[in-house]
PDB file of C-alpha atoms in Angstrom:
ATOM      1  CA  MET A   1      17.316  -3.448 -13.915  1.00 79.00           C
ATOM      2  CA  PRO A   2      14.439  -1.124 -15.311  1.00 86.00           C
ATOM      3  CA  ARG A   3      14.240   2.968 -13.616  1.00 90.00           C
ATOM      4  CA  ALA A   4      11.162   3.358 -11.646  1.00 92.00           C
ATOM      5  CA  ILE A   5       9.139   5.992 -13.359  1.00 88.00           C
ATOM      6  CA  TRP A   6       7.717   6.534  -9.609  1.00 90.00           C
ATOM      7  CA  ASP A   7       8.303   6.241  -6.397  1.00 91.00           C
ATOM      8  CA  GLY A   8       5.791   7.364  -3.365  1.00 91.00           C
ATOM      9  CA  VAL A   9       3.628   4.965  -0.689  1.00 93.00           C
ATOM     10  CA  ILE A  10       0.445   3.235  -0.927  1.00 93.00           C
ATOM     11  CA  SER A  11      -2.288   3.914   1.685  1.00 92.00           C
ATOM     12  CA  PHE A  12      -5.138   1.044   3.366  1.00 89.00           C
ATOM     13  CA  GLY A  13      -6.560   2.304   6.499  1.00 87.00           C
ATOM     14  CA  LEU A  14      -3.293   3.273   8.673  1.00 87.00           C
ATOM     15  CA  ILE A  15      -0.973   1.422   7.053  1.00 91.00           C
ATOM     16  CA  VAL A  16       1.598   2.619   4.805  1.00 92.00           C
ATOM     17  CA  ILE A  17       3.326   0.898   1.778  1.00 94.00           C
ATOM     18  CA  PRO A  18       6.958   2.249   0.589  1.00 94.00           C
ATOM     19  CA  VAL A  19       6.385   1.274  -3.256  1.00 95.00           C
ATOM     20  CA  LYS A  20       8.189   2.039  -6.765  1.00 94.00           C
ATOM     21  CA  LEU A  21       6.621   1.495  -9.965  1.00 92.00           C
ATOM     22  CA  TYR A  22       8.026   0.299 -12.963  1.00 94.00           C
ATOM     23  CA  GLY A  23       6.794  -0.254 -16.332  1.00 93.00           C
ATOM     24  CA  ALA A  24       5.268  -3.730 -17.017  1.00 92.00           C
ATOM     25  CA  THR A  25       5.794  -3.810 -20.658  1.00 86.00           C
ATOM     26  CA  GLU A  26       8.092  -2.864 -23.210  1.00 87.00           C
ATOM     27  CA  GLU A  27       8.310  -1.636 -26.529  1.00 83.00           C
ATOM     28  CA  LYS A  28      10.635  -4.301 -29.102  1.00 85.00           C
ATOM     29  CA  ASP A  29       9.610  -3.337 -32.323  1.00 85.00           C
ATOM     30  CA  PRO A  30      12.819  -2.292 -33.798  1.00 85.00           C
ATOM     31  CA  VAL A  31      13.640   2.033 -33.410  1.00 87.00           C
ATOM     32  CA  LEU A  32      12.736   3.208 -36.911  1.00 88.00           C
ATOM     33  CA  HIS A  33      13.871   7.389 -37.951  1.00 90.00           C
ATOM     34  CA  GLN A  34      13.529   8.935 -40.828  1.00 91.00           C
ATOM     35  CA  VAL A  35      16.115   9.029 -43.028  1.00 92.00           C
ATOM     36  CA  HIS A  36      17.186  10.807 -46.327  1.00 91.00           C
ATOM     37  CA  ALA A  37      16.304   7.882 -48.505  1.00 90.00           C
ATOM     38  CA  GLU A  38      19.187   8.920 -51.103  1.00 89.00           C
ATOM     39  CA  ASP A  39      21.869   9.208 -48.338  1.00 90.00           C
ATOM     40  CA  GLY A  40      20.633   7.571 -45.079  1.00 90.00           C
ATOM     41  CA  GLY A  41      21.011  11.586 -43.755  1.00 93.00           C
ATOM     42  CA  ARG A  42      18.897  11.169 -40.232  1.00 93.00           C
ATOM     43  CA  ILE A  43      15.722  14.286 -40.477  1.00 92.00           C
ATOM     44  CA  ARG A  44      16.240  16.307 -37.711  1.00 90.00           C
ATOM     45  CA  TYR A  45      12.904  19.254 -37.142  1.00 89.00           C
ATOM     46  CA  ARG A  46      13.712  22.677 -36.120  1.00 89.00           C
ATOM     47  CA  ARG A  47      11.025  24.125 -33.622  1.00 92.00           C
ATOM     48  CA  VAL A  48       9.467  27.380 -35.190  1.00 93.00           C
ATOM     49  CA  CYS A  49       7.443  29.961 -33.906  1.00 93.00           C
ATOM     50  CA  GLU A  50       4.725  30.466 -36.610  1.00 90.00           C
ATOM     51  CA  LYS A  51       4.016  33.860 -35.319  1.00 89.00           C
ATOM     52  CA  CYS A  52       7.509  35.026 -35.596  1.00 93.00           C
ATOM     53  CA  GLY A  53      10.076  32.640 -37.555  1.00 91.00           C
ATOM     54  CA  GLU A  54      12.395  32.037 -34.648  1.00 93.00           C
ATOM     55  CA  GLU A  55      13.738  29.111 -33.725  1.00 92.00           C
ATOM     56  CA  ILE A  56      12.829  28.548 -30.647  1.00 92.00           C
ATOM     57  CA  PRO A  57      15.065  26.757 -27.322  1.00 91.00           C
ATOM     58  CA  PHE A  58      13.757  23.948 -25.956  1.00 89.00           C
ATOM     59  CA  GLU A  59      13.262  25.590 -22.725  1.00 88.00           C
ATOM     60  CA  GLY A  60      10.894  28.772 -24.066  1.00 90.00           C
ATOM     61  CA  ILE A  61       8.194  25.983 -25.274  1.00 91.00           C
ATOM     62  CA  ALA A  62       4.982  26.338 -22.733  1.00 90.00           C
ATOM     63  CA  ARG A  63       1.862  24.565 -23.531  1.00 90.00           C
ATOM     64  CA  GLY A  64      -1.240  26.738 -25.119  1.00 92.00           C
ATOM     65  CA  PHE A  65      -4.804  26.268 -25.103  1.00 92.00           C
ATOM     66  CA  GLU A  66      -6.633  27.817 -28.017  1.00 92.00           C
ATOM     67  CA  ALA A  67     -10.222  29.194 -27.303  1.00 92.00           C
ATOM     68  CA  PRO A  68     -12.746  29.062 -30.080  1.00 93.00           C
ATOM     69  CA  ASP A  69     -12.750  32.938 -30.686  1.00 93.00           C
ATOM     70  CA  GLY A  70      -9.209  32.324 -31.174  1.00 90.00           C
ATOM     71  CA  ARG A  71      -7.408  33.515 -27.913  1.00 92.00           C
ATOM     72  CA  VAL A  72      -4.478  31.235 -26.862  1.00 90.00           C
ATOM     73  CA  ALA A  73      -4.263  30.764 -23.006  1.00 93.00           C
ATOM     74  CA  VAL A  74      -0.329  30.439 -22.594  1.00 90.00           C
ATOM     75  CA  LEU A  75       0.442  28.113 -19.615  1.00 89.00           C
ATOM     76  CA  THR A  76       3.718  27.983 -18.429  1.00 87.00           C
ATOM     77  CA  ARG A  77       5.600  24.693 -16.731  1.00 82.00           C
ATOM     78  CA  GLN A  78       5.672  26.670 -13.687  1.00 83.00           C
ATOM     79  CA  ASP A  79       1.948  26.918 -14.016  1.00 82.00           C
ATOM     80  CA  MET A  80       1.697  23.690 -14.380  1.00 78.00           C
ATOM     81  CA  THR A  81       3.415  22.285 -11.689  1.00 74.00           C
ATOM     82  CA  GLN A  82       1.446  24.642  -8.976  1.00 74.00           C
ATOM     83  CA  LEU A  83      -2.125  22.689 -10.285  1.00 73.00           C
ATOM     84  CA  PRO A  84      -3.261  20.596  -6.927  1.00 66.00           C
ATOM     85  CA  LEU A  85      -2.409  17.115  -7.645  1.00 62.00           C
ATOM     86  CA  ARG A  86      -3.990  15.474  -4.050  1.00 56.00           C
ATOM     87  CA  SER A  87      -1.887  12.196  -5.027  1.00 52.00           C
ATOM     88  CA  GLY A  88       1.482  13.586  -5.539  1.00 64.00           C
ATOM     89  CA  LYS A  89       3.664  10.795  -3.452  1.00 79.00           C
ATOM     90  CA  THR A  90       0.364   9.329  -1.414  1.00 84.00           C
ATOM     91  CA  VAL A  91      -1.944   6.772  -3.055  1.00 87.00           C
ATOM     92  CA  GLU A  92      -4.357   5.987  -0.706  1.00 89.00           C
ATOM     93  CA  ILE A  93      -7.203   3.192  -1.502  1.00 93.00           C
ATOM     94  CA  VAL A  94     -10.685   4.547  -1.537  1.00 91.00           C
ATOM     95  CA  GLN A  95     -12.332   1.774  -2.326  1.00 94.00           C
ATOM     96  CA  PHE A  96     -12.610  -1.877  -2.954  1.00 97.00           C
ATOM     97  CA  VAL A  97     -13.906  -3.392  -6.088  1.00 96.00           C
ATOM     98  CA  ASP A  98     -14.342  -6.852  -8.322  1.00 95.00           C
ATOM     99  CA  GLU A  99     -12.257  -6.691 -10.369  1.00 89.00           C
ATOM    100  CA  SER A 100     -14.401  -8.337 -13.128  1.00 91.00           C
ATOM    101  CA  GLU A 101     -16.809  -5.365 -12.544  1.00 94.00           C
ATOM    102  CA  ILE A 102     -14.961  -2.905 -14.431  1.00 94.00           C
ATOM    103  CA  ASP A 103     -14.678  -3.224 -18.674  1.00 94.00           C
ATOM    104  CA  PRO A 104     -11.354  -3.721 -19.880  1.00 93.00           C
ATOM    105  CA  VAL A 105     -11.979  -0.552 -21.916  1.00 94.00           C
ATOM    106  CA  TYR A 106     -11.344   1.572 -18.926  1.00 94.00           C
ATOM    107  CA  PHE A 107      -7.162   0.010 -18.692  1.00 94.00           C
ATOM    108  CA  GLU A 108      -4.934   1.968 -19.885  1.00 93.00           C
ATOM    109  CA  LYS A 109      -1.058   0.737 -18.768  1.00 93.00           C
ATOM    110  CA  THR A 110      -0.565  -1.909 -16.365  1.00 95.00           C
ATOM    111  CA  TYR A 111       2.934  -0.851 -13.615  1.00 95.00           C
ATOM    112  CA  LEU A 112       4.864  -3.390 -11.585  1.00 97.00           C
ATOM    113  CA  VAL A 113       4.640  -2.193  -7.803  1.00 97.00           C
ATOM    114  CA  GLU A 114       7.936  -2.785  -5.890  1.00 96.00           C
ATOM    115  CA  ALA A 115       7.849  -2.448  -2.354  1.00 96.00           C
ATOM    116  CA  THR A 116      10.737  -0.734  -0.951  1.00 94.00           C
ATOM    117  CA  GLY A 117      12.194  -0.765   2.711  1.00 91.00           C
ATOM    118  CA  VAL A 118      10.152  -1.195   5.937  1.00 92.00           C
ATOM    119  CA  GLY A 119       7.427  -1.974   2.851  1.00 94.00           C
ATOM    120  CA  ALA A 120       7.692  -5.504   2.184  1.00 94.00           C
ATOM    121  CA  LYS A 121       5.620  -6.903   5.146  1.00 95.00           C
ATOM    122  CA  PRO A 122       2.318  -4.525   4.304  1.00 95.00           C
ATOM    123  CA  TYR A 123       2.904  -5.192   0.705  1.00 96.00           C
ATOM    124  CA  VAL A 124       2.238  -9.275   0.810  1.00 96.00           C
ATOM    125  CA  LEU A 125      -0.173  -7.929   3.632  1.00 96.00           C
ATOM    126  CA  LEU A 126      -2.521  -6.310   1.026  1.00 96.00           C
ATOM    127  CA  ARG A 127      -0.891  -8.891  -2.119  1.00 96.00           C
ATOM    128  CA  ASP A 128      -2.615 -12.032  -0.329  1.00 97.00           C
ATOM    129  CA  ALA A 129      -5.531 -10.302   1.520  1.00 96.00           C
ATOM    130  CA  LEU A 130      -6.646  -8.631  -2.199  1.00 96.00           C
ATOM    131  CA  ALA A 131      -6.165 -12.518  -3.907  1.00 96.00           C
ATOM    132  CA  ALA A 132      -8.296 -14.250  -0.308  1.00 96.00           C
ATOM    133  CA  THR A 133     -10.897 -11.789  -1.612  1.00 96.00           C
ATOM    134  CA  ARG A 134     -11.035 -11.077  -5.254  1.00 95.00           C
ATOM    135  CA  ARG A 135     -10.816  -7.615  -4.375  1.00 96.00           C
ATOM    136  CA  ALA A 136      -8.275  -5.014  -5.940  1.00 96.00           C
ATOM    137  CA  GLY A 137      -7.776  -1.259  -4.616  1.00 96.00           C
ATOM    138  CA  VAL A 138      -9.282   1.876  -6.840  1.00 95.00           C
ATOM    139  CA  VAL A 139      -6.410   4.322  -5.694  1.00 93.00           C
ATOM    140  CA  LYS A 140      -6.025   7.924  -7.555  1.00 90.00           C
ATOM    141  CA  VAL A 141      -2.307   8.534  -8.876  1.00 88.00           C
ATOM    142  CA  ALA A 142      -0.245  11.614 -10.669  1.00 83.00           C
ATOM    143  CA  LEU A 143       2.148   9.692 -12.922  1.00 82.00           C
ATOM    144  CA  ARG A 144       4.034  12.436 -15.181  1.00 72.00           C
ATOM    145  CA  SER A 145       2.088  15.181 -13.789  1.00 68.00           C
ATOM    146  CA  ARG A 146      -1.047  14.172 -14.637  1.00 78.00           C
ATOM    147  CA  GLU A 147      -3.182  12.324 -12.591  1.00 84.00           C
ATOM    148  CA  SER A 148      -4.939   9.197 -13.262  1.00 88.00           C
ATOM    149  CA  LEU A 149      -7.802   6.848 -11.810  1.00 92.00           C
ATOM    150  CA  ALA A 150      -5.812   3.062 -10.913  1.00 94.00           C
ATOM    151  CA  LEU A 151      -6.472  -0.056  -9.610  1.00 96.00           C
ATOM    152  CA  VAL A 152      -3.705  -2.145  -7.514  1.00 97.00           C
ATOM    153  CA  ARG A 153      -4.070  -5.758  -7.314  1.00 96.00           C
ATOM    154  CA  PRO A 154      -2.491  -9.085  -7.189  1.00 96.00           C
ATOM    155  CA  ARG A 155      -0.760 -10.790 -10.434  1.00 95.00           C
ATOM    156  CA  GLY A 156       0.838 -13.955  -8.308  1.00 94.00           C
ATOM    157  CA  ASP A 157       3.496 -12.608  -6.127  1.00 96.00           C
ATOM    158  CA  LEU A 158       3.252  -9.375  -6.936  1.00 96.00           C
ATOM    159  CA  LEU A 159       1.084  -6.153  -6.842  1.00 97.00           C
ATOM    160  CA  VAL A 160       0.322  -4.401 -10.256  1.00 97.00           C
ATOM    161  CA  MET A 161      -1.547  -1.421 -10.741  1.00 96.00           C
ATOM    162  CA  ASP A 162      -2.964  -0.723 -13.876  1.00 96.00           C
ATOM    163  CA  THR A 163      -4.033   3.154 -14.592  1.00 94.00           C
ATOM    164  CA  MET A 164      -7.235   3.674 -15.905  1.00 95.00           C
ATOM    165  CA  LEU A 165      -9.069   6.242 -18.002  1.00 94.00           C
ATOM    166  CA  TRP A 166     -11.685   8.470 -16.500  1.00 93.00           C
ATOM    167  CA  PRO A 167     -15.397   7.975 -17.672  1.00 92.00           C
ATOM    168  CA  ASP A 168     -15.703  10.917 -19.602  1.00 93.00           C
ATOM    169  CA  GLU A 169     -13.211   9.545 -21.751  1.00 93.00           C
ATOM    170  CA  VAL A 170     -14.813   6.361 -22.222  1.00 93.00           C
ATOM    171  CA  ARG A 171     -16.539   7.220 -26.032  1.00 93.00           C
ATOM    172  CA  ASP A 172     -20.440   5.764 -25.556  1.00 93.00           C
ATOM    173  CA  PRO A 173     -20.196   3.052 -28.066  1.00 91.00           C
ATOM    174  CA  ALA A 174     -24.178   3.560 -28.908  1.00 91.00           C
ATOM    175  CA  PHE A 175     -22.560   4.685 -32.693  1.00 91.00           C
ATOM    176  CA  ALA A 176     -21.386   1.541 -33.321  1.00 91.00           C
ATOM    177  CA  ARG A 177     -24.303  -1.355 -32.239  1.00 91.00           C
ATOM    178  CA  PRO A 178     -25.653  -3.036 -35.103  1.00 91.00           C
ATOM    179  CA  SER A 179     -29.237  -2.081 -36.136  1.00 91.00           C
ATOM    180  CA  ALA A 180     -32.015  -4.799 -34.209  1.00 90.00           C
ATOM    181  CA  GLU A 181     -33.679  -5.597 -37.312  1.00 92.00           C
ATOM    182  CA  VAL A 182     -30.097  -7.550 -37.939  1.00 90.00           C
ATOM    183  CA  ILE A 183     -30.648 -10.886 -36.099  1.00 91.00           C
ATOM    184  CA  ALA A 184     -28.688 -14.329 -36.689  1.00 89.00           C
ATOM    185  CA  SER A 185     -30.832 -17.025 -36.496  1.00 90.00           C
ATOM    186  CA  ARG A 186     -30.079 -20.216 -33.781  1.00 91.00           C
ATOM    187  CA  ALA A 187     -28.671 -22.684 -36.242  1.00 90.00           C
ATOM    188  CA  GLU A 188     -26.123 -19.590 -37.525  1.00 89.00           C
ATOM    189  CA  VAL A 189     -25.401 -19.262 -33.512  1.00 91.00           C
ATOM    190  CA  GLY A 190     -25.151 -23.044 -32.746  1.00 91.00           C
ATOM    191  CA  MET A 191     -22.679 -23.554 -36.116  1.00 90.00           C
ATOM    192  CA  ALA A 192     -20.154 -20.445 -34.273  1.00 90.00           C
ATOM    193  CA  GLU A 193     -20.493 -21.927 -30.904  1.00 91.00           C
ATOM    194  CA  SER A 194     -19.241 -25.081 -32.807  1.00 90.00           C
ATOM    195  CA  PHE A 195     -16.524 -23.160 -34.430  1.00 89.00           C
ATOM    196  CA  ILE A 196     -15.610 -21.355 -31.411  1.00 89.00           C
ATOM    197  CA  GLU A 197     -15.747 -24.699 -29.203  1.00 89.00           C
ATOM    198  CA  GLN A 198     -12.836 -26.094 -32.032  1.00 87.00           C
ATOM    199  CA  MET A 199     -10.675 -23.516 -31.650  1.00 86.00           C
ATOM    200  CA  THR A 200     -10.613 -22.995 -27.807  1.00 89.00           C
ATOM    201  CA  GLY A 201      -7.725 -23.517 -25.899  1.00 88.00           C
ATOM    202  CA  PRO A 202      -5.613 -22.797 -22.515  1.00 91.00           C
ATOM    203  CA  TRP A 203      -3.953 -20.120 -22.952  1.00 89.00           C
ATOM    204  CA  ARG A 204      -0.610 -20.007 -23.770  1.00 91.00           C
ATOM    205  CA  PRO A 205       0.976 -16.762 -24.191  1.00 88.00           C
ATOM    206  CA  ASP A 206       4.338 -17.651 -25.673  1.00 90.00           C
ATOM    207  CA  ASP A 207       2.461 -19.810 -28.424  1.00 88.00           C
ATOM    208  CA  PHE A 208       1.621 -16.512 -29.971  1.00 85.00           C
ATOM    209  CA  SER A 209       4.739 -13.796 -32.134  1.00 86.00           C
ATOM    210  CA  ASP A 210       5.081 -10.930 -33.904  1.00 86.00           C
ATOM    211  CA  GLY A 211       5.500 -11.578 -37.242  1.00 86.00           C
ATOM    212  CA  TYR A 212       5.602  -8.332 -38.269  1.00 83.00           C
ATOM    213  CA  ARG A 213       8.280  -7.229 -36.059  1.00 87.00           C
ATOM    214  CA  ALA A 214      10.396 -10.052 -37.427  1.00 86.00           C
ATOM    215  CA  ALA A 215       9.654  -9.457 -40.612  1.00 84.00           C
ATOM    216  CA  LEU A 216      10.565  -6.422 -39.618  1.00 84.00           C
ATOM    217  CA  GLU A 217      14.120  -6.958 -38.311  1.00 86.00           C
ATOM    218  CA  GLN A 218      14.612  -9.657 -41.332  1.00 84.00           C
ATOM    219  CA  LEU A 219      14.156  -6.704 -43.297  1.00 84.00           C
ATOM    220  CA  VAL A 220      16.643  -4.423 -41.693  1.00 86.00           C
ATOM    221  CA  ALA A 221      19.488  -7.405 -41.337  1.00 86.00           C
ATOM    222  CA  ALA A 222      19.162  -7.738 -45.240  1.00 85.00           C
ATOM    223  CA  ARG A 223      19.490  -4.184 -45.990  1.00 81.00           C
ATOM    224  CA  LEU A 224      22.206  -3.658 -43.012  1.00 84.00           C
ATOM    225  CA  SER A 225      24.066  -7.156 -45.306  1.00 86.00           C
ATOM    226  CA  GLY A 226      22.874  -5.809 -48.595  1.00 83.00           C
ATOM    227  CA  VAL A 227      21.283  -8.952 -49.831  1.00 83.00           C
ATOM    228  CA  PRO A 228      17.746  -8.818 -51.089  1.00 81.00           C
ATOM    229  CA  LEU A 229      14.520 -10.308 -49.071  1.00 76.00           C
ATOM    230  CA  PRO A 230      13.061 -13.938 -50.105  1.00 70.00           C
ATOM    231  CA  GLU A 231      10.276 -13.112 -51.868  1.00 73.00           C
ATOM    232  CA  GLU A 232       7.018 -14.963 -50.385  1.00 68.00           C
ATOM    233  CA  ALA A 233       4.068 -16.708 -51.894  1.00 57.00           C
ATOM    234  CA  PRO A 234       1.121 -15.446 -50.873  1.00 57.00           C
ATOM    235  CA  THR A 235      -0.939 -17.135 -48.322  1.00 56.00           C
ATOM    236  CA  SER A 236      -4.910 -18.012 -48.047  1.00 52.00           C
ATOM    237  CA  ALA A 237      -5.142 -15.145 -45.626  1.00 49.00           C
ATOM    238  CA  ASP A 238      -4.200 -12.659 -48.529  1.00 47.00           C
ATOM    239  CA  GLN A 239      -7.299 -13.499 -50.407  1.00 49.00           C
ATOM    240  CA  GLY A 240     -10.182 -12.090 -49.386  1.00 50.00           C
ATOM    241  CA  GLY A 241     -13.969 -12.904 -50.442  1.00 51.00           C
ATOM    242  CA  GLU A 242     -17.665 -11.991 -50.049  1.00 55.00           C
ATOM    243  CA  VAL A 243     -19.305 -14.063 -48.094  1.00 51.00           C
ATOM    244  CA  VAL A 244     -22.238 -15.036 -49.603  1.00 58.00           C
ATOM    245  CA  ASP A 245     -23.471 -18.214 -47.495  1.00 78.00           C
ATOM    246  CA  LEU A 246     -23.125 -18.070 -44.048  1.00 77.00           C
ATOM    247  CA  MET A 247     -23.995 -21.481 -42.980  1.00 80.00           C
ATOM    248  CA  ALA A 248     -21.704 -22.716 -45.475  1.00 85.00           C
ATOM    249  CA  ALA A 249     -18.690 -20.230 -44.737  1.00 84.00           C
ATOM    250  CA  LEU A 250     -19.168 -21.759 -40.992  1.00 78.00           C
ATOM    251  CA  ARG A 251     -19.451 -25.285 -41.708  1.00 84.00           C
ATOM    252  CA  ALA A 252     -16.137 -24.862 -43.931  1.00 86.00           C
ATOM    253  CA  SER A 253     -14.891 -23.248 -41.350  1.00 85.00           C
ATOM    254  CA  VAL A 254     -15.624 -25.413 -38.337  1.00 84.00           C
ATOM    255  CA  GLU A 255     -14.555 -27.917 -40.903  1.00 86.00           C
ATOM    256  CA  ALA A 256     -10.607 -26.378 -41.258  1.00 86.00           C
ATOM    257  CA  ALA A 257     -10.488 -25.842 -37.400  1.00 84.00           C
ATOM    258  CA  ARG A 258     -11.831 -29.261 -36.822  1.00 84.00           C
ATOM    259  CA  LYS A 259      -8.744 -30.913 -39.546  1.00 85.00           C
ATOM    260  CA  ARG A 260      -6.056 -28.460 -38.074  1.00 83.00           C
ATOM    261  CA  ARG A 261      -6.840 -29.795 -34.848  1.00 80.00           C
ATOM    262  CA  GLN A 262      -6.102 -33.194 -35.804  1.00 82.00           C
ATOM    263  CA  SER A 263      -2.956 -32.784 -37.171  1.00 81.00           C
ATOM    264  CA  ALA A 264      -1.585 -30.496 -34.777  1.00 73.00           C
ATOM    265  CA  GLY A 265      -2.732 -32.468 -31.384  1.00 67.00           C
ATOM    266  CA  ASP A 266      -2.881 -31.494 -28.728  1.00 52.00           C
ATOM    267  CA  ALA A 267      -1.146 -28.210 -29.501  1.00 51.00           C
ATOM    268  CA  SER A 268      -2.947 -24.415 -28.932  1.00 49.00           C
ATOM    269  CA  PRO A 269      -4.520 -22.915 -31.932  1.00 47.00           C
ATOM    270  CA  GLY A 270      -2.287 -20.136 -33.440  1.00 46.00           C
ATOM    271  CA  ALA A 271       0.705 -21.704 -31.778  1.00 43.00           C
ATOM    272  CA  ASP A 272       2.381 -21.360 -35.099  1.00 44.00           C
ATOM    273  CA  SER A 273       2.060 -17.680 -36.736  1.00 42.00           C
ATOM    274  CA  GLY A 274       1.554 -14.703 -34.541  1.00 41.00           C
ATOM    275  CA  GLN A 275      -0.121 -13.137 -37.511  1.00 40.00           C
ATOM    276  CA  GLY A 276      -3.427 -12.454 -36.131  1.00 39.00           C
ATOM    277  CA  ARG A 277      -2.226  -9.211 -34.145  1.00 40.00           C
ATOM    278  CA  THR A 278      -0.549  -7.454 -37.037  1.00 37.00           C
ATOM    279  CA  GLU A 279      -4.020  -8.113 -39.096  1.00 37.00           C
ATOM    280  CA  GLU A 280      -5.908  -6.661 -36.671  1.00 37.00           C
ATOM    281  CA  ALA A 281      -3.977  -3.580 -36.047  1.00 36.00           C
ATOM    282  CA  GLY A 282      -3.492  -3.031 -39.568  1.00 34.00           C
TER     283      GLY A 282
END
């Protein structure tokens, strides 16, 4: 059973739902520490003040904001706890919205919402009403002493809460937009659409796996047992090259996708590899 990271109430209108929040995701990568390469000893860091040179205990550490002119505003833990957070233990749904209107770039982290005590009936009421109207509730919630915008929405038999970035935290994307002078021809778009159709299949998350994590676990196991890792031959994904003829590359991509689909039958594309996520992160 995971540990709840927040407990309080969600309210809409005059209805109050006592709830707890749990992280909806968890890290699976092996935990790696910094160690001395020669003997494996852990590397430890000391908290040293650069002004007086003294090592500072945790309870002596505060937060600080440095102004452009060099002045430092020291903020103690008491200062931080006294900041007004109206959304402390009660979060009120202030608006209902169509979730499809929200750009996914705003979403930060998802939490599972569990009803507690007498909250089960109003929890089910809110869940079913949101599902029937295809709406989500907008709230403000204080998690770990920081106020966040959030969305309460149904997910199957559960309610979940997605914390979101504030509007001024989302960067203006105009700088990354391609020049208006760059135009894809109708034939090129049509060929790209054909490729997309060949690679389209039902979303089955279990078909995908983290190839990097599997390789890291294999490497750790090999080091612990003192055996060498088998060498792998480079794959076609490792052999990059400049695309000279866009249409030719699209045709070849469509044909390759068609052949893979025929050989795999009805299997979902990407089911045999977890490389996609690792390559994007790299």
